[in-house]
Coordinates of C-alpha atoms (C1' of nucleotides) in Angstrom, one line a residue:
Chain A
X12 CA 18.0 -2.5 -16.8
X13 CA 20.5 -4.4 -14.6
X14 CA 21.3 -1.1 -12.9
X15 CA 17.6 -0.5 -12.3
X16 CA 17.3 -3.9 -10.6
X17 CA 20.3 -3.1 -8.5
X18 CA 18.9 0.1 -7.2
X19 CA 15.6 -1.5 -6.5
X20 CA 17.2 -4.3 -4.5
X21 CA 19.2 -1.8 -2.6
X22 CA 16.2 0.2 -1.7
X23 CA 14.2 -3.0 -0.8
X24 CA 16.9 -3.8 1.8
X25 CA 15.7 -0.8 3.9
X26 CA 12.2 -2.1 3.8
X27 CA 12.4 -3.9 7.1
X28 CA 9.1 -3.5 8.7
X29 CA 7.2 -6.2 10.4
X30 CA 3.5 -6.3 10.6
X31 CA 2.0 -7.0 14.0
X32 CA 0.2 -10.2 14.6
X33 CA -2.9 -8.5 15.9
X34 CA -3.2 -6.4 12.7
X35 CA -3.1 -9.5 10.5
X36 CA -5.5 -11.4 12.7
X37 CA -8.0 -8.5 12.6
X38 CA -7.7 -8.1 8.9
X39 CA -8.1 -11.8 8.0
X40 CA -11.1 -12.0 10.5
X41 CA -12.9 -9.5 8.2
X42 CA -12.7 -11.8 5.3
X43 CA -13.7 -14.9 7.3
X44 CA -16.7 -13.0 8.7
X45 CA -17.8 -12.4 5.2
X46 CA -17.0 -15.9 3.9
X47 CA -15.9 -18.5 6.5
X48 CA -14.4 -20.7 3.8
X49 CA -12.3 -18.2 1.8
X50 CA -9.1 -19.9 2.7
X51 CA -10.4 -23.5 2.7
X52 CA -8.4 -25.8 0.5
X53 CA -6.3 -22.9 -0.6
X54 CA -2.5 -22.5 -1.0
X55 CA -1.4 -19.3 0.8
X56 CA 1.9 -17.7 -0.2
X57 CA 3.7 -15.1 1.8
X58 CA 6.5 -14.1 -0.5
X59 CA 8.1 -11.2 1.3
X60 CA 8.2 -12.8 4.7
X61 CA 11.0 -14.2 6.5
X62 CA 9.6 -17.1 8.5
X63 CA 12.0 -16.4 11.3
X64 CA 10.4 -13.0 11.9
X65 CA 7.2 -12.9 10.0
X66 CA 3.9 -12.7 11.8
X67 CA 2.2 -13.7 8.6
X68 CA 4.0 -17.0 8.8
X69 CA 3.1 -17.3 12.4
X70 CA -0.5 -16.4 11.8
X71 CA -1.1 -18.9 9.0
X72 CA 0.8 -21.7 10.7
X73 CA -1.1 -21.3 14.0
X74 CA -4.5 -21.0 12.1
X75 CA -3.7 -23.6 9.5
X76 CA -6.4 -26.0 10.5
X77 CA -9.0 -23.4 11.4
X78 CA -8.7 -21.8 8.0
X79 CA -8.5 -25.2 6.3
X80 CA -5.4 -24.4 4.3
X81 CA -4.0 -26.9 1.9
X82 CA -0.6 -25.4 2.0
X83 CA 1.4 -22.5 3.2
X84 CA 4.4 -21.3 1.3
X85 CA 6.8 -18.6 2.7
X86 CA 9.8 -17.1 1.2
X87 CA 12.1 -14.4 2.5
X88 CA 14.1 -11.9 0.6
X89 CA 17.1 -11.4 2.8
X90 CA 19.0 -13.0 5.6
X91 CA 17.3 -12.8 9.0
X92 CA 18.8 -10.6 11.6
X93 CA 19.6 -13.0 14.3
X94 CA 18.3 -10.8 17.1
X95 CA 14.7 -11.1 16.4
X96 CA 14.1 -14.8 16.0
X97 CA 10.7 -16.0 17.0
X98 CA 11.2 -19.5 15.7
X99 CA 14.2 -21.2 17.2
X100 CA 14.3 -23.7 14.5
X101 CA 17.9 -24.5 14.0
X102 CA 21.2 -23.6 15.4
X103 CA 22.2 -20.8 13.1
X104 CA 25.4 -22.5 12.2
X105 CA 23.5 -25.4 10.7
X106 CA 21.9 -23.1 8.2
X107 CA 23.2 -24.2 4.8
X108 CA 25.3 -21.6 3.1
X109 CA 25.0 -20.7 -0.5
X110 CA 28.7 -20.6 -0.9
X111 CA 31.8 -20.4 1.3
X112 CA 32.8 -17.0 2.5
X113 CA 29.4 -15.5 2.3
X114 CA 27.0 -15.1 5.3
X115 CA 25.7 -18.5 6.3
X116 CA 22.2 -17.3 6.6
X117 CA 20.4 -17.1 3.3
X118 CA 17.0 -16.5 1.8
X119 CA 14.7 -19.4 2.9
X120 CA 11.7 -21.2 1.6
X121 CA 9.2 -23.0 3.9
X122 CA 6.4 -25.2 2.7
X123 CA 3.9 -26.3 5.3
X124 CA 1.5 -29.1 4.2
X125 CA 0.4 -30.3 7.6
X126 CA 0.4 -29.1 11.2
X127 CA -0.3 -31.1 14.3
X128 CA 0.7 -31.5 17.9
X129 CA 3.9 -33.4 17.5
X130 CA 5.4 -33.2 21.0
X131 CA 2.3 -34.3 22.7
X132 CA 1.9 -31.3 25.0
X133 CA -1.8 -31.1 24.0
X134 CA -1.5 -28.1 21.8
X135 CA -0.2 -27.2 18.5
X136 CA 2.4 -24.4 18.4
X137 CA 5.5 -23.2 16.7
X138 CA 7.6 -25.7 18.5
X139 CA 5.7 -28.4 16.8
X140 CA 6.4 -26.7 13.4
X141 CA 10.1 -26.5 14.2
X142 CA 10.2 -30.2 15.0
X143 CA 8.3 -31.2 11.9
X144 CA 10.5 -29.0 9.7
X145 CA 13.6 -30.5 11.3
X146 CA 12.4 -34.0 10.6
X147 CA 11.7 -32.8 7.0
X148 CA 8.7 -35.1 6.7
X149 CA 5.7 -33.7 5.0
X150 CA 6.9 -30.2 5.5
X151 CA 9.8 -28.6 3.7
X152 CA 12.5 -26.1 4.6
X153 CA 15.3 -25.2 2.3
X154 CA 17.4 -22.2 1.2
X155 CA 16.6 -20.5 -2.0
X156 CA 19.0 -20.5 -4.8
X157 CA 18.7 -16.8 -5.4
X158 CA 18.1 -13.9 -3.1
X159 CA 14.4 -14.5 -2.7
X160 CA 13.3 -11.5 -4.6
X161 CA 9.6 -11.9 -5.5
X162 CA 10.5 -11.4 -9.1
X163 CA 13.0 -14.2 -9.3
X164 CA 12.1 -17.3 -11.3
X165 CA 12.0 -19.6 -8.3
X166 CA 9.6 -17.3 -6.5
X167 CA 7.5 -16.9 -9.5
X168 CA 7.2 -20.6 -9.8
X169 CA 5.9 -20.7 -6.2
X170 CA 3.6 -17.9 -7.0
X171 CA 2.0 -19.9 -9.8
X172 CA 1.2 -22.6 -7.3
X173 CA -0.5 -20.2 -4.9
X174 CA -4.1 -19.2 -4.7
X175 CA -3.9 -16.3 -2.3
X176 CA -0.9 -14.1 -1.5
X177 CA -0.9 -12.3 1.9
X178 CA 2.0 -10.1 2.9
X179 CA 3.4 -6.7 3.5
X180 CA 5.6 -6.0 0.4
X181 CA 8.3 -3.3 0.2
X182 CA 6.4 -0.1 -0.5
X183 CA 9.1 1.0 -2.8
X184 CA 8.3 -1.9 -5.0
X185 CA 4.6 -1.8 -4.6
X186 CA 3.8 -1.0 -8.2
X187 CA 5.8 -3.9 -9.5
X188 CA 4.4 -6.1 -6.9
X189 CA 0.8 -5.4 -7.8
X190 CA 1.6 -5.7 -11.5
X191 CA 3.0 -9.2 -10.9
X192 CA 0.1 -10.4 -8.8
X193 CA -2.5 -9.1 -11.3
X194 CA -0.4 -10.6 -14.1
X195 CA -0.7 -14.0 -12.6
X196 CA -4.3 -13.5 -11.7
X197 CA -3.9 -14.1 -8.0
X198 CA -6.1 -13.3 -5.1
X199 CA -4.3 -11.2 -2.5
X200 CA -4.4 -9.3 0.7
X201 CA -1.4 -6.9 0.9
X202 CA -0.4 -3.7 2.7
X203 CA 0.4 -0.5 1.0
X204 CA 0.5 3.2 1.3
X205 CA -2.7 5.1 0.7
X206 CA -1.1 7.2 -2.1
X207 CA -0.7 4.0 -4.1
X208 CA -4.4 4.4 -4.9
X209 CA -3.4 6.9 -7.6
X210 CA -0.8 4.6 -9.2
X211 CA -1.4 3.8 -12.8
X212 CA -1.1 0.1 -11.9
X213 CA -3.7 0.4 -9.1
X214 CA -6.3 3.0 -9.8
X215 CA -7.8 1.5 -13.0
X216 CA -8.3 -1.7 -11.2
X217 CA -10.1 0.0 -8.3
X218 CA -12.3 1.8 -10.8
X219 CA -13.2 -1.6 -12.4
X220 CA -13.9 -3.2 -9.0
X221 CA -11.1 -5.7 -9.5
X222 CA -9.2 -4.4 -6.4
X223 CA -10.3 -2.4 -3.3
X224 CA -9.3 -1.5 0.1
X225 CA -9.4 -4.0 2.9
X226 CA -10.9 -3.7 6.3
X227 CA -7.9 -1.6 7.3
X228 CA -5.8 -0.3 10.1
X229 CA -7.4 1.8 12.8
X230 CA -7.7 5.3 11.3
X231 CA -5.0 4.4 8.8
X232 CA -2.4 4.5 11.6
X233 CA -0.2 1.4 11.2
X234 CA 2.5 0.5 13.7
X235 CA 5.2 -1.8 12.4
X236 CA 8.1 -3.3 14.2
X237 CA 11.5 -2.3 12.9
X238 CA 15.1 -3.2 13.8
X239 CA 16.4 0.0 12.1
X240 CA 15.7 2.4 14.9
X241 CA 18.0 5.2 14.0
X242 CA 16.3 6.1 10.7
X243 CA 13.3 7.7 12.3
X244 CA 12.4 11.0 13.9
X245 CA 11.1 11.0 17.5
X246 CA 7.4 10.8 17.5
X247 CA 7.5 8.4 14.6
X248 CA 9.5 5.8 16.4
X249 CA 8.7 4.6 19.9
X250 CA 11.8 3.2 21.6
X251 CA 9.7 1.5 24.3
X252 CA 7.8 -0.7 21.9
X253 CA 10.2 -0.7 19.0
X254 CA 7.3 0.3 16.7
X255 CA 7.3 2.9 14.0
X256 CA 4.1 4.8 13.3
X257 CA 3.0 5.3 9.7
X258 CA 0.1 7.4 8.5
X259 CA -2.1 6.6 5.6
X260 CA -1.5 2.9 5.4
X261 CA -4.1 0.4 4.2
X262 CA -4.7 -3.1 3.0
X263 CA -5.3 -3.7 -0.7
X264 CA -7.2 -6.8 -1.7
X265 CA -9.5 -8.5 -4.1
X266 CA -11.1 -10.7 -1.5
X267 CA -14.5 -9.5 -0.5
X268 CA -15.5 -8.3 3.0
X269 CA -18.5 -7.0 4.7
X270 CA -17.6 -3.4 5.4
X271 CA -17.3 -2.8 1.7
X272 CA -21.0 -3.3 1.3
X273 CA -22.1 -1.0 4.0
X274 CA -23.3 2.2 2.4
X275 CA -22.0 5.5 3.8
X276 CA -24.6 7.4 5.7
X277 CA -25.1 10.8 4.0
X278 CA -26.8 14.1 4.4
X279 CA -28.2 16.4 1.8
X280 CA -26.2 19.4 0.5
X281 CA -28.3 21.8 2.4
X282 CA -27.8 19.8 5.6
X283 CA -24.1 19.7 5.1
X284 CA -23.9 23.4 4.6
X285 CA -26.3 24.3 7.4
X286 CA -23.7 25.1 10.0
X287 CA -21.1 26.4 7.7
X288 CA -20.7 29.5 5.7
X289 CA -22.3 29.6 2.3
X290 CA -20.5 27.2 -0.1
X291 CA -17.9 26.4 2.5
X292 CA -17.4 23.4 4.8
X293 CA -14.8 23.7 7.5
X294 CA -13.4 26.7 5.7
X295 CA -13.1 24.9 2.3
X296 CA -15.0 25.6 -0.8
X297 CA -17.7 23.0 -1.2
X298 CA -19.9 21.9 -4.1
X299 CA -18.4 24.4 -6.5
X300 CA -17.7 23.3 -10.1
X301 CA -14.1 22.8 -10.9
X302 CA -12.6 25.2 -13.4
X303 CA -11.2 22.3 -15.4
X304 CA -13.4 19.3 -14.7
X305 CA -17.1 18.7 -15.2
X306 CA -17.7 17.9 -11.6
X307 CA -18.3 19.5 -8.2
X308 CA -15.7 19.7 -5.4
X309 CA -16.5 17.8 -2.2
X310 CA -13.6 18.5 0.2
X311 CA -14.4 15.8 2.8
X312 CA -15.7 12.3 2.5
X313 CA -18.2 13.2 5.2
X314 CA -19.6 16.0 3.1
X315 CA -20.7 13.9 0.1
X316 CA -24.3 14.9 -0.5
X317 CA -27.0 12.4 -0.8
X318 CA -28.9 14.6 -3.3
X319 CA -26.5 15.4 -6.1
X320 CA -26.8 13.2 -9.2
X321 CA -23.8 14.6 -11.1
X322 CA -20.1 13.8 -10.9
X323 CA -18.4 14.7 -7.6
X324 CA -14.7 15.0 -6.8
X325 CA -13.8 13.5 -3.5
X326 CA -10.6 12.9 -1.5
X327 CA -8.8 9.6 -2.1
X328 CA -9.5 8.5 1.4
X329 CA -13.1 8.1 0.2
X330 CA -12.1 4.7 -1.0
X331 CA -11.9 3.5 2.6
X332 CA -15.7 4.0 2.7
X333 CA -16.5 3.0 -0.9
X334 CA -19.4 0.7 -1.3
X335 CA -19.9 -0.3 -5.0
X336 CA -23.6 -0.6 -4.6
X337 CA -23.8 3.0 -3.5
X338 CA -21.4 4.7 -5.8
X339 CA -19.8 4.4 -9.2
X340 CA -16.2 5.5 -9.7
X341 CA -15.7 7.4 -13.0
X342 CA -12.1 8.4 -12.8
X343 CA -9.5 10.4 -10.8
X344 CA -7.2 13.3 -11.3
X345 CA -4.3 10.9 -11.0
X346 CA -0.9 12.7 -10.8
X347 CA -1.4 16.0 -12.6
X348 CA -4.7 15.0 -13.8
X349 CA -4.1 12.4 -16.4
X350 CA -7.0 10.1 -17.2
X351 CA -10.1 12.2 -16.8
X352 CA -11.7 15.0 -18.8
X353 CA -15.1 16.3 -19.8
X354 CA -16.7 14.0 -17.3
X355 CA -15.3 10.9 -19.0
X356 CA -12.4 8.6 -18.5
X357 CA -9.8 9.5 -21.1
X358 CA -6.3 7.9 -21.1
X359 CA -4.9 10.7 -23.3
X360 CA -6.2 13.5 -21.2
X361 CA -3.6 16.1 -20.1
X362 CA -5.8 18.2 -17.8
X363 CA -4.0 19.6 -14.9
X364 CA -4.7 19.2 -11.2
X365 CA -8.2 20.2 -10.2
X366 CA -8.8 23.9 -9.7
X367 CA -11.7 25.6 -7.9
X368 CA -11.9 29.3 -8.7
X369 CA -8.2 29.2 -9.6
X370 CA -7.2 27.5 -6.4
X371 CA -5.5 24.1 -6.6
X372 CA -7.0 21.3 -4.6
X373 CA -5.5 17.9 -3.8
X374 CA -5.9 14.7 -5.8
X375 CA -9.5 13.7 -6.3
X376 CA -11.5 10.7 -7.2
X377 CA -14.6 11.2 -9.4
X378 CA -17.7 9.4 -8.3
X379 CA -21.4 9.4 -8.9
X380 CA -24.4 8.1 -7.1
X381 CA -25.8 4.8 -8.3
X382 CA -29.5 5.4 -8.7
X383 CA -32.4 3.2 -9.5
X384 CA -33.1 4.5 -12.9
X385 CA -36.0 3.8 -15.2
Chain B
dC24 C1' -5.1 17.3 24.7
dG25 C1' -5.0 13.3 21.9
dG26 C1' -7.1 10.9 18.0
dA27 C1' -8.9 11.2 13.3
dG28 C1' -8.8 12.9 8.8
dG29 C1' -6.8 15.5 5.2
dT30 C1' -3.1 18.0 2.9
dC31 C1' 1.6 19.5 2.3
dT32 C1' 6.4 20.0 0.4
dG33 C1' 10.5 19.7 -2.5
dA34 C1' 14.1 16.2 -3.0
dT35 C1' 14.9 12.5 -5.9
dC36 C1' 14.7 9.4 -9.5
dA37 C1' 12.9 7.6 -14.0
dT38 C1' 12.0 8.8 -18.7
dG39 C1' 12.3 10.7 -23.1
dG40 C1' 13.9 13.9 -26.3
dT41 C1' 17.7 16.5 -28.3
dC42 C1' 22.3 18.0 -28.8
dT43 C1' 27.4 16.8 -29.7
Chain C
dA17 C1' 26.1 6.2 -28.9
dG18 C1' 26.4 8.8 -24.9
dA19 C1' 25.9 13.3 -22.5
dC20 C1' 22.8 16.5 -21.1
dC21 C1' 18.5 18.7 -20.1
dA22 C1' 13.4 19.1 -19.4
dT23 C1' 9.6 17.1 -17.6
dG24 C1' 7.0 13.8 -15.0
dA25 C1' 6.0 10.9 -11.0
dT26 C1' 6.7 9.6 -6.4
dC27 C1' 6.9 9.7 -1.4
dA28 C1' 7.5 2.4 4.8
dG29 C1' 6.7 11.3 6.1
dA30 C1' 5.6 15.4 8.3
dC31 C1' 2.4 18.5 9.6
dC32 C1' -2.0 20.9 10.4
dT33 C1' -6.7 21.4 11.9
dC34 C1' -10.8 20.0 13.8
dC35 C1' -13.5 17.8 17.3
dG36 C1' -15.0 15.5 21.4

DNA sequence: CGGAGGTCTGATCATGGTCT
DNA sequence: AGACCATGATCAGACCTCCG
């Protein structure tokens, strides 16, 4: 067990990817558009965010009044690399050390209760925050006792005080992270890999409409800033901008937003097949029954027919377009097919990956039209 | 030709059962 | 109990194809 924690922590250290300000702004805007007061009177906690670097911290401080926050709590996991400091809060040497002989910079905790223009330059900005924090009136800044791991007791105590968690957690710890959030019954807006949809911790919640995808990155292409430039192949890392490109990245949330309630425009089966070969769309078998599932194969989200009332298997990226008023989610193939058989959700099912005429297809989610029934 | 959408591997690690 | 093996689950990526 101890060993497991060690390896996790080691891995987490490599998870140094900073979300861009514009991406956070765009995502939060989607929730505000749906309900302008979602954040009003709320305690927001960013528990994987170094305030020295984090754009989450920056966003929520700068929009503290506009959102009507009650409090913003931020904790970091690891020491800040000195090179990328946005917030020139303190001389680095002033930073209290945990113990002698160890690096002076440690995991930090920031608690913001109030923000206002303190230096009288007519606008509120990060300089004001720095001054307020230095004065240690109303707002708090202190090192954490431990390493700032989101699972540590002091971070869990802070989590308990929070209403909404917003952050970009280490992907390698995503399952544990979600499990903790759900366990403490928190609202959240977090970033994860699209494959996490199929996780045992995640999919059942999606199915029950307790969790869904957020507004999202443009086309699932997310660009994160990273100081670890050497770990990436060219094409993935852009030296000019310092950004790493990731495919298939999305926001996971249980806050509602408008796009989620827009039904996907659909065509009939015949219309979808019109310009393609019989039973094929873009060279893929379409609308055939699976060999091992009581459902038909729909190879593209675009190709979901408007006129089929039975169970349909669709790619996981369908969830980005999922509108709960339009469709019902029945199950998924999960990894190697656990969880669904004979048209029903079944935990003990051991059915293998979906096959169409003996050919294996990728992971599928099983959905059905919601119809006005008599 | 670049953006959007979907699918692809096999290395790697966790887990669980069985053999000394 | 600990070593060893079989199986399951995952992937802060890589690649391919279609389309305008």
